[in-house]
PDB file of C-alpha atoms in Angstrom:
ATOM      1  CA  MET A   1     -43.690   4.089 -47.532  1.00 40.00           C
ATOM      2  CA  ALA A   2     -46.484   3.614 -49.687  1.00 48.00           C
ATOM      3  CA  GLY A   3     -48.947   4.461 -47.080  1.00 52.00           C
ATOM      4  CA  ALA A   4     -47.128   7.901 -46.833  1.00 84.00           C
ATOM      5  CA  LEU A   5     -48.142   8.911 -50.229  1.00 92.00           C
ATOM      6  CA  GLU A   6     -49.527  12.719 -50.523  1.00 96.00           C
ATOM      7  CA  ILE A   7     -50.549  14.492 -53.611  1.00 97.00           C
ATOM      8  CA  THR A   8     -51.451  18.280 -53.573  1.00 98.00           C
ATOM      9  CA  ILE A   9     -53.407  19.758 -56.454  1.00 98.00           C
ATOM     10  CA  ASP A  10     -53.542  23.194 -57.094  1.00 98.00           C
ATOM     11  CA  ILE A  11     -55.834  24.945 -60.044  1.00 97.00           C
ATOM     12  CA  ILE A  12     -55.678  28.571 -60.651  1.00 95.00           C
ATOM     13  CA  ILE A  13     -59.274  29.587 -61.625  1.00 95.00           C
ATOM     14  CA  HIS A  14     -59.585  32.836 -63.749  1.00 92.00           C
ATOM     15  CA  ALA A  15     -62.976  34.912 -63.713  1.00 90.00           C
ATOM     16  CA  THR A  16     -63.518  33.695 -67.424  1.00 90.00           C
ATOM     17  CA  GLU A  17     -63.280  30.052 -66.581  1.00 93.00           C
ATOM     18  CA  VAL A  18     -65.896  28.051 -64.404  1.00 93.00           C
ATOM     19  CA  SER A  19     -64.850  25.927 -61.104  1.00 93.00           C
ATOM     20  CA  SER A  20     -67.077  23.200 -61.666  1.00 95.00           C
ATOM     21  CA  LYS A  21     -65.765  21.975 -64.936  1.00 95.00           C
ATOM     22  CA  PHE A  22     -62.358  21.261 -63.327  1.00 96.00           C
ATOM     23  CA  LEU A  23     -63.999  19.707 -60.088  1.00 97.00           C
ATOM     24  CA  ASP A  24     -66.447  17.458 -62.004  1.00 96.00           C
ATOM     25  CA  VAL A  25     -63.449  15.998 -64.401  1.00 96.00           C
ATOM     26  CA  PHE A  26     -61.684  15.369 -61.006  1.00 97.00           C
ATOM     27  CA  GLU A  27     -64.612  13.628 -59.493  1.00 96.00           C
ATOM     28  CA  GLU A  28     -65.952  11.912 -62.437  1.00 96.00           C
ATOM     29  CA  SER A  29     -62.562  10.738 -63.980  1.00 95.00           C
ATOM     30  CA  PHE A  30     -60.483  10.529 -60.775  1.00 96.00           C
ATOM     31  CA  GLY A  31     -62.611   9.758 -58.246  1.00 94.00           C
ATOM     32  CA  VAL A  32     -61.642  12.655 -55.977  1.00 97.00           C
ATOM     33  CA  PRO A  33     -64.954  14.156 -54.499  1.00 96.00           C
ATOM     34  CA  ARG A  34     -65.234  17.805 -55.093  1.00 95.00           C
ATOM     35  CA  GLU A  35     -65.445  18.121 -50.904  1.00 96.00           C
ATOM     36  CA  LYS A  36     -61.632  17.429 -51.013  1.00 96.00           C
ATOM     37  CA  PHE A  37     -61.153  20.811 -52.604  1.00 97.00           C
ATOM     38  CA  SER A  38     -61.026  24.129 -50.812  1.00 97.00           C
ATOM     39  CA  ALA A  39     -61.702  27.532 -52.544  1.00 96.00           C
ATOM     40  CA  VAL A  40     -59.473  30.690 -51.819  1.00 96.00           C
ATOM     41  CA  GLN A  41     -60.453  33.905 -53.571  1.00 94.00           C
ATOM     42  CA  SER A  42     -57.343  36.279 -54.565  1.00 92.00           C
ATOM     43  CA  THR A  43     -56.401  38.965 -57.070  1.00 89.00           C
ATOM     44  CA  GLY A  44     -54.103  38.263 -60.195  1.00 84.00           C
ATOM     45  CA  TYR A  45     -51.239  39.701 -61.431  1.00 83.00           C
ATOM     46  CA  TYR A  46     -53.418  42.413 -63.319  1.00 84.00           C
ATOM     47  CA  ASP A  47     -56.064  42.697 -60.517  1.00 88.00           C
ATOM     48  CA  ASN A  48     -58.413  40.305 -61.945  1.00 89.00           C
ATOM     49  CA  ILE A  49     -60.492  38.053 -59.594  1.00 92.00           C
ATOM     50  CA  ILE A  50     -59.085  34.456 -59.446  1.00 94.00           C
ATOM     51  CA  THR A  51     -60.073  31.310 -57.477  1.00 95.00           C
ATOM     52  CA  ILE A  52     -57.346  29.076 -56.043  1.00 96.00           C
ATOM     53  CA  GLN A  53     -58.636  25.522 -55.731  1.00 97.00           C
ATOM     54  CA  SER A  54     -56.829  22.997 -53.773  1.00 98.00           C
ATOM     55  CA  ALA A  55     -56.899  19.554 -52.579  1.00 98.00           C
ATOM     56  CA  ARG A  56     -54.613  17.295 -50.564  1.00 97.00           C
ATOM     57  CA  LEU A  57     -55.000  13.527 -51.409  1.00 97.00           C
ATOM     58  CA  GLN A  58     -53.461  10.912 -48.757  1.00 95.00           C
ATOM     59  CA  LYS A  59     -52.494   7.375 -48.436  1.00 91.00           C
ATOM     60  CA  SER A  60     -55.254   5.148 -50.497  1.00 92.00           C
ATOM     61  CA  SER A  61     -56.767   7.982 -52.085  1.00 94.00           C
ATOM     62  CA  ALA A  62     -53.503   9.259 -53.617  1.00 95.00           C
ATOM     63  CA  HIS A  63     -52.563   5.949 -54.564  1.00 92.00           C
ATOM     64  CA  THR A  64     -55.841   5.680 -56.390  1.00 94.00           C
ATOM     65  CA  PHE A  65     -55.525   9.040 -58.135  1.00 96.00           C
ATOM     66  CA  LEU A  66     -51.840   8.395 -59.201  1.00 94.00           C
ATOM     67  CA  GLU A  67     -52.852   4.749 -60.528  1.00 93.00           C
ATOM     68  CA  ILE A  68     -55.774   6.377 -62.713  1.00 95.00           C
ATOM     69  CA  LEU A  69     -53.413   9.157 -63.798  1.00 95.00           C
ATOM     70  CA  PHE A  70     -50.762   6.957 -65.021  1.00 92.00           C
ATOM     71  CA  LYS A  71     -53.199   4.284 -66.589  1.00 93.00           C
ATOM     72  CA  ARG A  72     -54.371   7.361 -68.807  1.00 94.00           C
ATOM     73  CA  LEU A  73     -51.177   8.592 -69.630  1.00 93.00           C
ATOM     74  CA  SER A  74     -49.785   7.504 -73.296  1.00 93.00           C
ATOM     75  CA  LYS A  75     -46.523   5.715 -73.605  1.00 92.00           C
ATOM     76  CA  SER A  76     -45.104   8.684 -75.112  1.00 94.00           C
ATOM     77  CA  GLN A  77     -46.186  10.797 -71.900  1.00 94.00           C
ATOM     78  CA  LYS A  78     -44.679   8.108 -69.878  1.00 91.00           C
ATOM     79  CA  ASP A  79     -41.389   8.292 -71.758  1.00 91.00           C
ATOM     80  CA  MET A  80     -41.451  12.288 -71.547  1.00 92.00           C
ATOM     81  CA  ILE A  81     -41.731  11.669 -67.694  1.00 91.00           C
ATOM     82  CA  SER A  82     -38.729   9.210 -67.594  1.00 87.00           C
ATOM     83  CA  GLU A  83     -36.876  11.660 -69.766  1.00 89.00           C
ATOM     84  CA  GLU A  84     -37.396  14.892 -67.531  1.00 89.00           C
ATOM     85  CA  PHE A  85     -37.319  12.738 -64.577  1.00 86.00           C
ATOM     86  CA  ASP A  86     -34.374  14.997 -62.428  1.00 86.00           C
ATOM     87  CA  LYS A  87     -35.704  18.177 -63.804  1.00 92.00           C
ATOM     88  CA  ARG A  88     -39.116  17.129 -62.275  1.00 92.00           C
ATOM     89  CA  LEU A  89     -37.912  15.748 -58.838  1.00 90.00           C
ATOM     90  CA  SER A  90     -37.034  18.129 -56.073  1.00 88.00           C
ATOM     91  CA  GLY A  91     -36.071  16.380 -52.877  1.00 83.00           C
ATOM     92  CA  SER A  92     -38.951  13.970 -51.993  1.00 88.00           C
ATOM     93  CA  LYS A  93     -41.562  15.929 -54.211  1.00 92.00           C
ATOM     94  CA  PHE A  94     -42.109  15.039 -57.735  1.00 93.00           C
ATOM     95  CA  HIS A  95     -43.910  17.935 -59.925  1.00 95.00           C
ATOM     96  CA  LEU A  96     -46.285  17.488 -62.803  1.00 96.00           C
ATOM     97  CA  ARG A  97     -48.315  20.275 -64.812  1.00 97.00           C
ATOM     98  CA  LEU A  98     -51.447  19.243 -66.653  1.00 97.00           C
ATOM     99  CA  GLY A  99     -52.975  21.776 -69.230  1.00 97.00           C
ATOM    100  CA  LYS A 100     -56.096  22.895 -67.784  1.00 96.00           C
ATOM    101  CA  GLN A 101     -57.955  23.542 -71.226  1.00 94.00           C
ATOM    102  CA  GLU A 102     -57.208  20.018 -72.274  1.00 96.00           C
ATOM    103  CA  PHE A 103     -57.921  18.429 -68.769  1.00 96.00           C
ATOM    104  CA  VAL A 104     -61.719  19.787 -69.099  1.00 94.00           C
ATOM    105  CA  THR A 105     -62.146  18.126 -72.236  1.00 93.00           C
ATOM    106  CA  GLY A 106     -61.039  14.725 -70.763  1.00 91.00           C
ATOM    107  CA  THR A 107     -57.487  14.907 -72.305  1.00 94.00           C
ATOM    108  CA  LEU A 108     -54.199  14.736 -70.247  1.00 96.00           C
ATOM    109  CA  ALA A 109     -51.325  17.139 -71.776  1.00 96.00           C
ATOM    110  CA  PHE A 110     -48.492  18.273 -70.107  1.00 95.00           C
ATOM    111  CA  LYS A 111     -48.117  22.149 -70.294  1.00 95.00           C
ATOM    112  CA  GLU A 112     -46.033  24.475 -68.083  1.00 92.00           C
ATOM    113  CA  ASN A 113     -48.584  27.550 -68.356  1.00 91.00           C
ATOM    114  CA  ASP A 114     -52.061  27.727 -67.333  1.00 91.00           C
ATOM    115  CA  ALA A 115     -51.877  24.315 -65.933  1.00 95.00           C
ATOM    116  CA  ILE A 116     -53.135  22.129 -63.003  1.00 98.00           C
ATOM    117  CA  ARG A 117     -50.193  21.683 -60.825  1.00 98.00           C
ATOM    118  CA  LEU A 118     -49.515  18.363 -58.859  1.00 97.00           C
ATOM    119  CA  LYS A 119     -47.266  17.844 -56.324  1.00 97.00           C
ATOM    120  CA  ILE A 120     -46.411  14.157 -55.514  1.00 95.00           C
ATOM    121  CA  HIS A 121     -44.750  13.564 -52.284  1.00 94.00           C
ATOM    122  CA  THR A 122     -43.506  10.604 -50.431  1.00 89.00           C
ATOM    123  CA  PRO A 123     -41.006  10.556 -47.778  1.00 84.00           C
ATOM    124  CA  ILE A 124     -37.268   9.977 -49.157  1.00 81.00           C
ATOM    125  CA  TYR A 125     -34.687   9.490 -46.138  1.00 80.00           C
ATOM    126  CA  ASN A 126     -31.825   8.952 -48.672  1.00 79.00           C
ATOM    127  CA  LYS A 127     -31.796  11.563 -51.455  1.00 75.00           C
ATOM    128  CA  LYS A 128     -29.652   8.964 -53.781  1.00 78.00           C
ATOM    129  CA  ASP A 129     -32.915   6.495 -53.480  1.00 80.00           C
ATOM    130  CA  ALA A 130     -35.387   9.447 -54.965  1.00 81.00           C
ATOM    131  CA  ASN A 131     -35.237   8.400 -58.670  1.00 80.00           C
ATOM    132  CA  ARG A 132     -35.599   4.492 -57.838  1.00 83.00           C
ATOM    133  CA  ILE A 133     -38.557   4.996 -55.412  1.00 84.00           C
ATOM    134  CA  PHE A 134     -40.420   7.548 -57.639  1.00 84.00           C
ATOM    135  CA  LYS A 135     -39.779   5.315 -60.692  1.00 81.00           C
ATOM    136  CA  GLU A 136     -41.018   2.192 -58.511  1.00 84.00           C
ATOM    137  CA  LEU A 137     -44.183   4.244 -57.678  1.00 84.00           C
ATOM    138  CA  PHE A 138     -45.081   5.418 -61.053  1.00 83.00           C
ATOM    139  CA  GLN A 139     -43.919   1.948 -62.359  1.00 77.00           C
ATOM    140  CA  LEU A 140     -41.581   3.364 -64.946  1.00 68.00           C
ATOM    141  CA  ASP A 141     -38.783   1.355 -66.394  1.00 59.00           C
TER     142      ASP A 141
END
């Protein structure tokens, strides 16, 4: 089960933001090389140009990222994840969003808007086991 871990990272970067700032933090703080990210240009809601940076981490690189992420979270942030666990869990995917502006300054903050989206996926064959499996994976409880 642990070997099947996969994390998808999506960042919507507006024309006024600099992609390298986000990629630098991922590389320096989380060990995710910038080569893991792929960029797609698109048009935003107001016809502004946006870049979508995406990365997919698998197996050991996903475990390493998750380990670093949870070491950097405060106790109150971990408590919040525990409290909102059911809301953030969808089948075999767990969703987290980190504030982009805080992220580039080295701070981890949960935000719903203007956020870096993380999807953490591990195969779950029995839905009733989802809470237990993710809590063990996150080392909560």
